[in-house]
């Protein structure tokens, strides 16, 4: 028997707007109307402003650890905009704030989350998304299950889940991809390959040439796109989302981007990252090329830029005010939201939380006096 | 009424809840065509179809994680983990996600999921098929932990678990899956989660236990002198613990022996002993005794009966506590 080829595959790379602002008219034809591009650019600028103020809030001691989103806005916005607001369901990690805001999450929720307040996760009714997910890669299984429920109920809805290059080393990534494809659920796996998982470079995560090719093993369509190109991200995402909606099953999108900031405010990327590499990627910033695209077409100018920067500043100030203006939560909350109804032991602990005899009736513990003081 | 084994009572509960509520779906390894390795889901795929009784890939974290997603999106998912020893890969999903969602979203996202897991030793099974990890999950806020040991209790508690708005681990003691039959009402009924059962009323000493060891305790009681009056409490639910039933009993008897298969250190026996000293200190006539598994690995099956609490050890502990 001769040796024959059992399987072959290839991975496509899509770029429409390159780092110099060169636009592929053929690939980008009728993709986004001019007013849509203006709107998305404005959103990008506002999100960048919020990201910067969040960084400053941490540095000035007004907020806890924060992971900057800087540089990855095109990936978040292009994919988020391709999903239907109020219909499709977003399952994030923590570096796609711009997508969450597009789908209706009030901006101050993200600040509240990083200010150590669970109310930042209390997604308002009608907003179709889960809160940020801190452990790596676990949320992809939730997205798969949510998409599975949509399929079971024959609802024309899609779940889209975000994760980084590091997450592709986690077992849950593979289990989620495998389940999603085996059961053909309408889920889009969106990898923001930002080259770094804290200090570990993409090459140390996997010996695969691309992240996108990992989908081949699961019988799933995939594509690699320039993640700093809004148009490429939007086009690939829309195709994957509409394929899923039409019953075509899940897809994997690898958006090649770069984390322009540190991993979080608790990290210092200079310890492990080349200044030259950072500089090279700063030149590929999604905002620079999108602005150039708009200016070249007469859709944007310095005056509009200045006006929108001012507007963003005002928006962000209001967001910070909303996050800082909220009263400290009550310790009662941690009891009241552990279960739907309070079990007797938790009820007793709540009642006695300020005493030294947790959960006990004070007279049983011989602490009558203390109970009176409390 | 039907005369059913524990397995049959669980199957009946699943069937009735699936008939009643189309949101209920079962998923796990071999649960469909094969009816599960213990045949608990036998016939259900035929009745409800492969979209509601789902054979999944061999992937515990995958089963648990997607079951969480299903539940968050409005389904009532019932994942099966084939043996308690395989909960390990699903632990992260269960404890770090299912348990936490209600709290971390302040009620915006909830996970009404019932995780079915065969538990415990005594059936000559291979490694990691005989453990008793209930204390680990009782120690994890946000999860309820149930372990019935009779067909009637199992049916009523499983229906409660499926309808519960929070994640429940439903441990099924495999040693008594088919060891006896009991009259079980054919109509649906519920037994509330969090209520212990006084199996036998008595005045001299309280034995607190749950799962398959209830039957070792009954055997021990049969061998005690006739004038010894034991109150036997089957917790049925491990968390939330029915403190009132235990406390009322020990306040009456003044003596208590706690029996469980799991290792002694930081087992539920430790928690129950602490609760008794908190609530019954002035009523106690003897220190609380624990008859438990050892702080060792559950051995392979040649030695499993040397590991598990048996009627002899339980009887001796009762007599020593009475003589204190």
mmCIF file of C-alpha atoms in Angstrom, chain A residues 5-344:
data_model
loop_
_atom_site.group_PDB
_atom_site.id
_atom_site.type_symbol
_atom_site.label_atom_id
_atom_site.label_comp_id
_atom_site.label_asym_id
_atom_site.label_seq_id
_atom_site.Cartn_x
_atom_site.Cartn_y
_atom_site.Cartn_z
ATOM 1 C CA UNK A 5 -2.150 11.991 2.381
ATOM 2 C CA UNK A 6 -4.776 11.611 5.103
ATOM 3 C CA UNK A 7 -5.401 15.298 5.656
ATOM 4 C CA UNK A 8 -4.148 18.649 4.503
ATOM 5 C CA UNK A 9 -5.043 22.099 5.674
ATOM 6 C CA UNK A 10 -4.026 25.690 5.340
ATOM 7 C CA UNK A 11 -4.578 28.812 7.381
ATOM 8 C CA UNK A 12 -5.493 32.095 5.724
ATOM 9 C CA UNK A 13 -4.308 35.466 6.962
ATOM 10 C CA UNK A 14 -6.566 38.464 6.414
ATOM 11 C CA UNK A 15 -5.521 42.091 6.414
ATOM 12 C CA UNK A 16 -7.517 44.917 4.840
ATOM 13 C CA UNK A 17 -6.118 48.092 6.403
ATOM 14 C CA UNK A 18 -2.374 47.849 6.913
ATOM 15 C CA UNK A 19 -0.250 49.742 9.401
ATOM 16 C CA UNK A 20 0.454 52.489 6.874
ATOM 17 C CA UNK A 21 -3.222 53.110 6.323
ATOM 18 C CA UNK A 22 -3.259 51.303 2.959
ATOM 19 C CA UNK A 23 -6.748 49.947 2.398
ATOM 20 C CA UNK A 24 -7.563 46.914 0.211
ATOM 21 C CA UNK A 25 -10.559 48.250 -1.690
ATOM 22 C CA UNK A 26 -11.536 44.858 -3.021
ATOM 23 C CA UNK A 27 -11.551 43.027 0.304
ATOM 24 C CA UNK A 28 -12.965 46.003 2.152
ATOM 25 C CA UNK A 29 -15.728 46.888 -0.315
ATOM 26 C CA UNK A 30 -19.066 47.719 1.376
ATOM 27 C CA UNK A 31 -17.800 46.349 4.659
ATOM 28 C CA UNK A 32 -18.549 49.370 6.822
ATOM 29 C CA UNK A 33 -20.302 52.623 5.900
ATOM 30 C CA UNK A 34 -18.285 55.840 6.454
ATOM 31 C CA UNK A 35 -20.447 56.912 9.400
ATOM 32 C CA UNK A 36 -19.945 53.488 10.994
ATOM 33 C CA UNK A 37 -16.166 53.788 10.730
ATOM 34 C CA UNK A 38 -16.321 57.264 12.262
ATOM 35 C CA UNK A 39 -18.481 55.965 15.100
ATOM 36 C CA UNK A 40 -16.153 53.033 15.777
ATOM 37 C CA UNK A 41 -13.069 55.253 15.676
ATOM 38 C CA UNK A 42 -14.710 57.618 18.178
ATOM 39 C CA UNK A 43 -15.508 54.654 20.419
ATOM 40 C CA UNK A 44 -11.888 53.548 20.160
ATOM 41 C CA UNK A 45 -10.638 56.952 21.234
ATOM 42 C CA UNK A 46 -13.037 57.048 24.182
ATOM 43 C CA UNK A 47 -12.078 53.547 25.291
ATOM 44 C CA UNK A 48 -8.385 54.441 25.087
ATOM 45 C CA UNK A 49 -9.084 57.505 27.235
ATOM 46 C CA UNK A 50 -10.863 55.347 29.808
ATOM 47 C CA UNK A 51 -7.991 52.857 29.760
ATOM 48 C CA UNK A 52 -5.527 55.637 30.445
ATOM 49 C CA UNK A 53 -7.556 57.106 33.276
ATOM 50 C CA UNK A 54 -7.938 53.626 34.790
ATOM 51 C CA UNK A 55 -4.157 53.305 34.775
ATOM 52 C CA UNK A 56 -3.846 56.675 36.511
ATOM 53 C CA UNK A 57 -6.485 55.750 39.075
ATOM 54 C CA UNK A 58 -4.416 52.726 40.034
ATOM 55 C CA UNK A 59 -1.188 54.707 40.160
ATOM 56 C CA UNK A 60 -2.767 57.284 42.427
ATOM 57 C CA UNK A 61 -4.159 54.656 44.776
ATOM 58 C CA UNK A 62 -7.800 55.124 43.798
ATOM 59 C CA UNK A 63 -8.189 51.712 42.178
ATOM 60 C CA UNK A 64 -6.677 48.226 42.547
ATOM 61 C CA UNK A 65 -4.771 46.257 39.947
ATOM 62 C CA UNK A 66 -5.903 46.964 36.387
ATOM 63 C CA UNK A 67 -5.006 45.258 33.086
ATOM 64 C CA UNK A 68 -4.633 47.829 30.361
ATOM 65 C CA UNK A 69 -6.428 47.189 27.067
ATOM 66 C CA UNK A 70 -4.240 49.645 25.136
ATOM 67 C CA UNK A 71 -3.432 48.515 21.611
ATOM 68 C CA UNK A 72 -6.072 45.809 21.370
ATOM 69 C CA UNK A 73 -9.085 48.007 20.716
ATOM 70 C CA UNK A 74 -9.533 47.066 17.047
ATOM 71 C CA UNK A 75 -9.800 43.393 17.980
ATOM 72 C CA UNK A 76 -12.445 44.116 20.620
ATOM 73 C CA UNK A 77 -14.402 46.648 18.588
ATOM 74 C CA UNK A 78 -14.324 44.842 15.237
ATOM 75 C CA UNK A 79 -15.565 41.601 16.754
ATOM 76 C CA UNK A 80 -18.002 43.235 19.152
ATOM 77 C CA UNK A 81 -19.536 45.304 16.380
ATOM 78 C CA UNK A 82 -20.038 42.184 14.251
ATOM 79 C CA UNK A 83 -22.189 40.641 16.982
ATOM 80 C CA UNK A 84 -25.823 41.723 17.367
ATOM 81 C CA UNK A 85 -26.355 43.876 20.434
ATOM 82 C CA UNK A 86 -29.042 42.497 22.731
ATOM 83 C CA UNK A 87 -29.107 39.200 20.819
ATOM 84 C CA UNK A 88 -25.649 37.688 20.711
ATOM 85 C CA UNK A 89 -23.856 36.897 23.957
ATOM 86 C CA UNK A 90 -20.356 38.058 24.926
ATOM 87 C CA UNK A 91 -18.201 35.962 27.245
ATOM 88 C CA UNK A 92 -15.054 37.988 27.968
ATOM 89 C CA UNK A 93 -11.773 37.532 29.765
ATOM 90 C CA UNK A 94 -10.525 41.012 30.682
ATOM 91 C CA UNK A 95 -8.901 42.770 27.726
ATOM 92 C CA UNK A 96 -11.893 43.553 25.523
ATOM 93 C CA UNK A 97 -13.665 46.294 27.458
ATOM 94 C CA UNK A 98 -14.462 48.129 24.210
ATOM 95 C CA UNK A 99 -16.618 45.209 22.999
ATOM 96 C CA UNK A 100 -18.493 45.012 26.296
ATOM 97 C CA UNK A 101 -19.286 48.738 26.175
ATOM 98 C CA UNK A 102 -20.542 48.436 22.586
ATOM 99 C CA UNK A 103 -23.016 45.838 23.868
ATOM 100 C CA UNK A 104 -24.379 48.068 26.578
ATOM 101 C CA UNK A 105 -22.222 47.535 29.660
ATOM 102 C CA UNK A 106 -22.067 50.864 31.516
ATOM 103 C CA UNK A 107 -18.414 51.946 31.479
ATOM 104 C CA UNK A 108 -18.179 52.472 35.222
ATOM 105 C CA UNK A 109 -18.915 48.772 35.795
ATOM 106 C CA UNK A 110 -15.428 47.850 34.656
ATOM 107 C CA UNK A 111 -13.901 50.393 37.022
ATOM 108 C CA UNK A 112 -16.096 49.110 39.847
ATOM 109 C CA UNK A 113 -14.841 45.574 39.179
ATOM 110 C CA UNK A 114 -11.214 46.676 39.509
ATOM 111 C CA UNK A 115 -12.077 48.817 42.519
ATOM 112 C CA UNK A 116 -12.897 45.565 44.313
ATOM 113 C CA UNK A 117 -16.673 45.822 44.082
ATOM 114 C CA UNK A 118 -18.741 42.861 42.866
ATOM 115 C CA UNK A 119 -21.480 45.222 41.724
ATOM 116 C CA UNK A 120 -19.273 45.822 38.696
ATOM 117 C CA UNK A 121 -20.197 42.261 37.664
ATOM 118 C CA UNK A 122 -23.922 42.730 38.138
ATOM 119 C CA UNK A 123 -24.665 42.845 34.434
ATOM 120 C CA UNK A 124 -27.800 44.952 33.863
ATOM 121 C CA UNK A 125 -30.860 43.128 32.611
ATOM 122 C CA UNK A 126 -30.966 42.950 28.835
ATOM 123 C CA UNK A 127 -27.191 43.295 28.442
ATOM 124 C CA UNK A 128 -26.144 39.976 26.955
ATOM 125 C CA UNK A 129 -22.785 39.212 28.490
ATOM 126 C CA UNK A 130 -21.006 37.608 31.415
ATOM 127 C CA UNK A 131 -18.713 39.620 33.663
ATOM 128 C CA UNK A 132 -14.915 39.607 33.338
ATOM 129 C CA UNK A 133 -13.270 36.248 33.998
ATOM 130 C CA UNK A 134 -10.061 36.256 36.019
ATOM 131 C CA UNK A 135 -8.830 32.635 35.776
ATOM 132 C CA UNK A 136 -7.495 31.848 32.330
ATOM 133 C CA UNK A 137 -9.565 30.050 29.722
ATOM 134 C CA UNK A 138 -12.322 28.698 31.951
ATOM 135 C CA UNK A 139 -14.968 30.991 30.451
ATOM 136 C CA UNK A 140 -14.781 29.336 27.027
ATOM 137 C CA UNK A 141 -16.696 26.347 28.376
ATOM 138 C CA UNK A 142 -19.417 28.642 29.696
ATOM 139 C CA UNK A 143 -19.704 30.262 26.275
ATOM 140 C CA UNK A 144 -19.958 26.809 24.711
ATOM 141 C CA UNK A 145 -22.734 25.849 27.138
ATOM 142 C CA UNK A 146 -24.585 29.115 26.533
ATOM 143 C CA UNK A 147 -24.350 28.626 22.760
ATOM 144 C CA UNK A 148 -25.530 25.047 23.241
ATOM 145 C CA UNK A 149 -28.639 26.317 25.058
ATOM 146 C CA UNK A 150 -29.322 28.673 22.122
ATOM 147 C CA UNK A 151 -29.097 25.705 19.768
ATOM 148 C CA UNK A 152 -31.343 23.506 21.931
ATOM 149 C CA UNK A 153 -34.012 26.206 22.010
ATOM 150 C CA UNK A 154 -33.558 26.976 18.307
ATOM 151 C CA UNK A 155 -32.827 30.631 19.033
ATOM 152 C CA UNK A 156 -30.862 32.384 16.251
ATOM 153 C CA UNK A 157 -28.230 33.643 18.670
ATOM 154 C CA UNK A 158 -24.469 33.285 18.898
ATOM 155 C CA UNK A 159 -22.023 33.337 21.814
ATOM 156 C CA UNK A 160 -18.611 34.918 21.284
ATOM 157 C CA UNK A 161 -15.857 34.304 23.781
ATOM 158 C CA UNK A 162 -12.551 36.145 24.207
ATOM 159 C CA UNK A 163 -9.230 34.830 25.455
ATOM 160 C CA UNK A 164 -5.528 35.361 24.948
ATOM 161 C CA UNK A 165 -2.686 33.333 23.450
ATOM 162 C CA UNK A 166 -1.779 32.020 26.916
ATOM 163 C CA UNK A 167 -5.251 30.548 27.373
ATOM 164 C CA UNK A 168 -4.716 28.222 24.425
ATOM 165 C CA UNK A 169 -2.355 26.213 26.636
ATOM 166 C CA UNK A 170 -5.140 25.520 29.126
ATOM 167 C CA UNK A 171 -7.093 22.274 28.975
ATOM 168 C CA UNK A 172 -10.394 24.135 29.060
ATOM 169 C CA UNK A 173 -9.570 25.786 25.708
ATOM 170 C CA UNK A 174 -9.281 22.374 24.090
ATOM 171 C CA UNK A 175 -12.280 20.935 25.911
ATOM 172 C CA UNK A 176 -14.416 23.901 24.890
ATOM 173 C CA UNK A 177 -13.301 23.747 21.235
ATOM 174 C CA UNK A 178 -13.927 20.007 21.197
ATOM 175 C CA UNK A 179 -17.398 20.231 22.739
ATOM 176 C CA UNK A 180 -18.388 23.183 20.574
ATOM 177 C CA UNK A 181 -17.406 21.441 17.383
ATOM 178 C CA UNK A 182 -18.679 17.977 18.318
ATOM 179 C CA UNK A 183 -22.116 19.420 19.063
ATOM 180 C CA UNK A 184 -21.898 22.152 16.376
ATOM 181 C CA UNK A 185 -22.946 24.905 18.744
ATOM 182 C CA UNK A 186 -23.094 28.551 17.607
ATOM 183 C CA UNK A 187 -19.972 29.789 19.379
ATOM 184 C CA UNK A 188 -17.142 31.973 18.080
ATOM 185 C CA UNK A 189 -13.774 31.591 19.794
ATOM 186 C CA UNK A 190 -11.936 34.885 19.523
ATOM 187 C CA UNK A 191 -8.270 34.721 20.467
ATOM 188 C CA UNK A 192 -6.518 37.996 21.097
ATOM 189 C CA UNK A 193 -2.998 36.827 20.436
ATOM 190 C CA UNK A 194 -1.206 39.773 22.021
ATOM 191 C CA UNK A 195 2.134 37.931 22.010
ATOM 192 C CA UNK A 196 2.636 37.874 25.780
ATOM 193 C CA UNK A 197 1.102 36.020 28.731
ATOM 194 C CA UNK A 198 2.573 38.194 31.468
ATOM 195 C CA UNK A 199 6.274 37.470 30.774
ATOM 196 C CA UNK A 200 5.944 34.344 28.652
ATOM 197 C CA UNK A 201 6.118 34.964 24.912
ATOM 198 C CA UNK A 202 3.813 33.392 22.388
ATOM 199 C CA UNK A 203 6.612 31.025 21.180
ATOM 200 C CA UNK A 204 6.861 29.493 24.646
ATOM 201 C CA UNK A 205 3.125 28.846 24.829
ATOM 202 C CA UNK A 206 3.010 26.613 21.798
ATOM 203 C CA UNK A 207 5.165 25.247 19.037
ATOM 204 C CA UNK A 208 2.291 25.705 16.585
ATOM 205 C CA UNK A 209 3.042 28.153 13.789
ATOM 206 C CA UNK A 210 -0.329 29.828 14.387
ATOM 207 C CA UNK A 211 -3.034 29.696 17.050
ATOM 208 C CA UNK A 212 -5.613 29.472 14.275
ATOM 209 C CA UNK A 213 -4.392 26.051 13.164
ATOM 210 C CA UNK A 214 -5.442 24.546 16.485
ATOM 211 C CA UNK A 215 -9.009 24.624 15.174
ATOM 212 C CA UNK A 216 -8.089 22.131 12.467
ATOM 213 C CA UNK A 217 -7.733 19.396 15.069
ATOM 214 C CA UNK A 218 -11.312 20.038 16.137
ATOM 215 C CA UNK A 219 -12.764 20.123 12.639
ATOM 216 C CA UNK A 220 -13.528 23.799 12.988
ATOM 217 C CA UNK A 221 -13.051 26.653 10.474
ATOM 218 C CA UNK A 222 -10.498 29.224 11.522
ATOM 219 C CA UNK A 223 -8.631 32.256 10.275
ATOM 220 C CA UNK A 224 -5.747 34.461 11.328
ATOM 221 C CA UNK A 225 -6.353 38.182 11.000
ATOM 222 C CA UNK A 226 -4.431 41.363 11.609
ATOM 223 C CA UNK A 227 -5.922 42.108 15.004
ATOM 224 C CA UNK A 228 -5.018 45.783 14.772
ATOM 225 C CA UNK A 229 -7.025 46.152 11.583
ATOM 226 C CA UNK A 230 -10.630 46.968 12.432
ATOM 227 C CA UNK A 231 -11.850 45.968 8.976
ATOM 228 C CA UNK A 232 -10.215 42.532 8.912
ATOM 229 C CA UNK A 233 -11.415 41.753 12.426
ATOM 230 C CA UNK A 234 -14.938 42.879 11.575
ATOM 231 C CA UNK A 235 -15.074 40.900 8.331
ATOM 232 C CA UNK A 236 -13.772 37.664 9.847
ATOM 233 C CA UNK A 237 -15.981 38.028 12.918
ATOM 234 C CA UNK A 238 -19.103 38.748 10.909
ATOM 235 C CA UNK A 239 -18.497 35.715 8.741
ATOM 236 C CA UNK A 240 -17.924 33.453 11.742
ATOM 237 C CA UNK A 241 -20.911 34.839 13.641
ATOM 238 C CA UNK A 242 -23.281 34.553 10.706
ATOM 239 C CA UNK A 243 -22.011 31.050 9.897
ATOM 240 C CA UNK A 244 -22.761 30.063 13.496
ATOM 241 C CA UNK A 245 -26.166 31.718 13.392
ATOM 242 C CA UNK A 246 -26.999 29.838 10.210
ATOM 243 C CA UNK A 247 -26.241 26.473 11.810
ATOM 244 C CA UNK A 248 -22.682 26.203 10.501
ATOM 245 C CA UNK A 249 -21.165 25.606 13.922
ATOM 246 C CA UNK A 250 -18.267 27.238 15.758
ATOM 247 C CA UNK A 251 -15.155 29.003 14.457
ATOM 248 C CA UNK A 252 -11.825 30.152 15.810
ATOM 249 C CA UNK A 253 -10.440 33.585 14.986
ATOM 250 C CA UNK A 254 -6.855 34.427 15.842
ATOM 251 C CA UNK A 255 -6.416 38.179 15.990
ATOM 252 C CA UNK A 256 -2.723 38.990 15.893
ATOM 253 C CA UNK A 257 -2.277 42.037 18.068
ATOM 254 C CA UNK A 258 0.005 43.339 20.780
ATOM 255 C CA UNK A 259 -0.287 44.276 24.423
ATOM 256 C CA UNK A 260 1.102 47.805 24.358
ATOM 257 C CA UNK A 261 0.874 48.088 28.145
ATOM 258 C CA UNK A 262 2.106 45.912 30.966
ATOM 259 C CA UNK A 263 0.140 42.765 31.824
ATOM 260 C CA UNK A 264 -1.433 44.683 34.685
ATOM 261 C CA UNK A 265 -0.503 47.667 36.771
ATOM 262 C CA UNK A 266 1.302 45.194 39.046
ATOM 263 C CA UNK A 267 3.633 44.177 36.204
ATOM 264 C CA UNK A 268 6.663 45.834 34.609
ATOM 265 C CA UNK A 269 7.118 44.528 31.074
ATOM 266 C CA UNK A 270 10.536 46.176 30.768
ATOM 267 C CA UNK A 271 11.883 43.269 32.798
ATOM 268 C CA UNK A 272 11.284 40.845 29.963
ATOM 269 C CA UNK A 273 10.401 42.756 26.827
ATOM 270 C CA UNK A 274 12.589 44.496 24.299
ATOM 271 C CA UNK A 275 12.137 48.253 23.869
ATOM 272 C CA UNK A 276 12.591 47.775 20.114
ATOM 273 C CA UNK A 277 9.788 45.261 19.922
ATOM 274 C CA UNK A 278 7.455 47.603 21.763
ATOM 275 C CA UNK A 279 8.419 50.480 19.492
ATOM 276 C CA UNK A 280 7.752 48.366 16.396
ATOM 277 C CA UNK A 281 4.269 47.514 17.631
ATOM 278 C CA UNK A 282 3.543 51.081 18.680
ATOM 279 C CA UNK A 283 3.801 51.854 14.985
ATOM 280 C CA UNK A 284 1.081 49.277 14.324
ATOM 281 C CA UNK A 285 -1.336 50.847 16.792
ATOM 282 C CA UNK A 286 -4.873 50.286 15.490
ATOM 283 C CA UNK A 287 -5.923 53.838 16.296
ATOM 284 C CA UNK A 288 -3.202 55.495 14.215
ATOM 285 C CA UNK A 289 -4.043 53.633 11.037
ATOM 286 C CA UNK A 290 -7.802 54.044 11.459
ATOM 287 C CA UNK A 291 -7.426 57.770 11.918
ATOM 288 C CA UNK A 292 -5.273 57.930 8.800
ATOM 289 C CA UNK A 293 -7.956 55.998 6.901
ATOM 290 C CA UNK A 294 -10.585 58.534 7.954
ATOM 291 C CA UNK A 295 -8.413 61.569 7.282
ATOM 292 C CA UNK A 296 -7.462 60.260 3.820
ATOM 293 C CA UNK A 297 -11.157 60.053 2.969
ATOM 294 C CA UNK A 298 -12.041 63.454 4.353
ATOM 295 C CA UNK A 299 -14.071 61.939 7.135
ATOM 296 C CA UNK A 300 -11.898 63.258 9.934
ATOM 297 C CA UNK A 301 -9.581 66.185 10.705
ATOM 298 C CA UNK A 302 -7.656 67.808 13.537
ATOM 299 C CA UNK A 303 -10.626 69.851 14.589
ATOM 300 C CA UNK A 304 -12.874 66.813 14.892
ATOM 301 C CA UNK A 305 -10.106 64.972 16.699
ATOM 302 C CA UNK A 306 -9.694 67.755 19.238
ATOM 303 C CA UNK A 307 -13.451 67.965 19.766
ATOM 304 C CA UNK A 308 -13.761 64.238 20.276
ATOM 305 C CA UNK A 309 -10.792 64.113 22.636
ATOM 306 C CA UNK A 310 -12.547 66.747 24.738
ATOM 307 C CA UNK A 311 -15.781 64.793 24.605
ATOM 308 C CA UNK A 312 -13.995 61.602 25.633
ATOM 309 C CA UNK A 313 -12.392 63.389 28.538
ATOM 310 C CA UNK A 314 -15.812 64.543 29.716
ATOM 311 C CA UNK A 315 -17.305 61.054 29.313
ATOM 312 C CA UNK A 316 -14.463 59.466 31.221
ATOM 313 C CA UNK A 317 -14.726 62.012 34.008
ATOM 314 C CA UNK A 318 -18.386 61.126 34.414
ATOM 315 C CA UNK A 319 -17.522 57.410 34.412
ATOM 316 C CA UNK A 320 -14.950 57.877 37.163
ATOM 317 C CA UNK A 321 -17.436 59.951 39.125
ATOM 318 C CA UNK A 322 -20.048 57.205 38.820
ATOM 319 C CA UNK A 323 -17.592 54.522 39.950
ATOM 320 C CA UNK A 324 -16.205 56.539 42.859
ATOM 321 C CA UNK A 325 -19.555 57.988 43.854
ATOM 322 C CA UNK A 326 -21.157 54.689 44.739
ATOM 323 C CA UNK A 327 -21.504 53.900 48.425
ATOM 324 C CA UNK A 328 -19.408 51.133 49.918
ATOM 325 C CA UNK A 329 -21.356 47.864 49.716
ATOM 326 C CA UNK A 330 -22.816 46.270 52.818
ATOM 327 C CA UNK A 331 -21.145 43.220 54.344
ATOM 328 C CA UNK A 332 -24.676 41.750 54.383
ATOM 329 C CA UNK A 333 -24.350 41.290 50.612
ATOM 330 C CA UNK A 334 -21.759 38.546 50.915
ATOM 331 C CA UNK A 335 -24.252 36.516 52.902
ATOM 332 C CA UNK A 336 -27.337 37.375 50.909
ATOM 333 C CA UNK A 337 -25.896 36.394 47.522
ATOM 334 C CA UNK A 338 -24.171 33.131 48.402
ATOM 335 C CA UNK A 339 -27.408 31.190 47.886
ATOM 336 C CA UNK A 340 -30.874 32.139 46.658
ATOM 337 C CA UNK A 341 -32.140 31.702 50.216
ATOM 338 C CA UNK A 342 -29.976 32.040 53.283
ATOM 339 C CA UNK A 343 -29.238 28.667 54.979
ATOM 340 C CA UNK A 344 -29.724 28.694 58.773
#
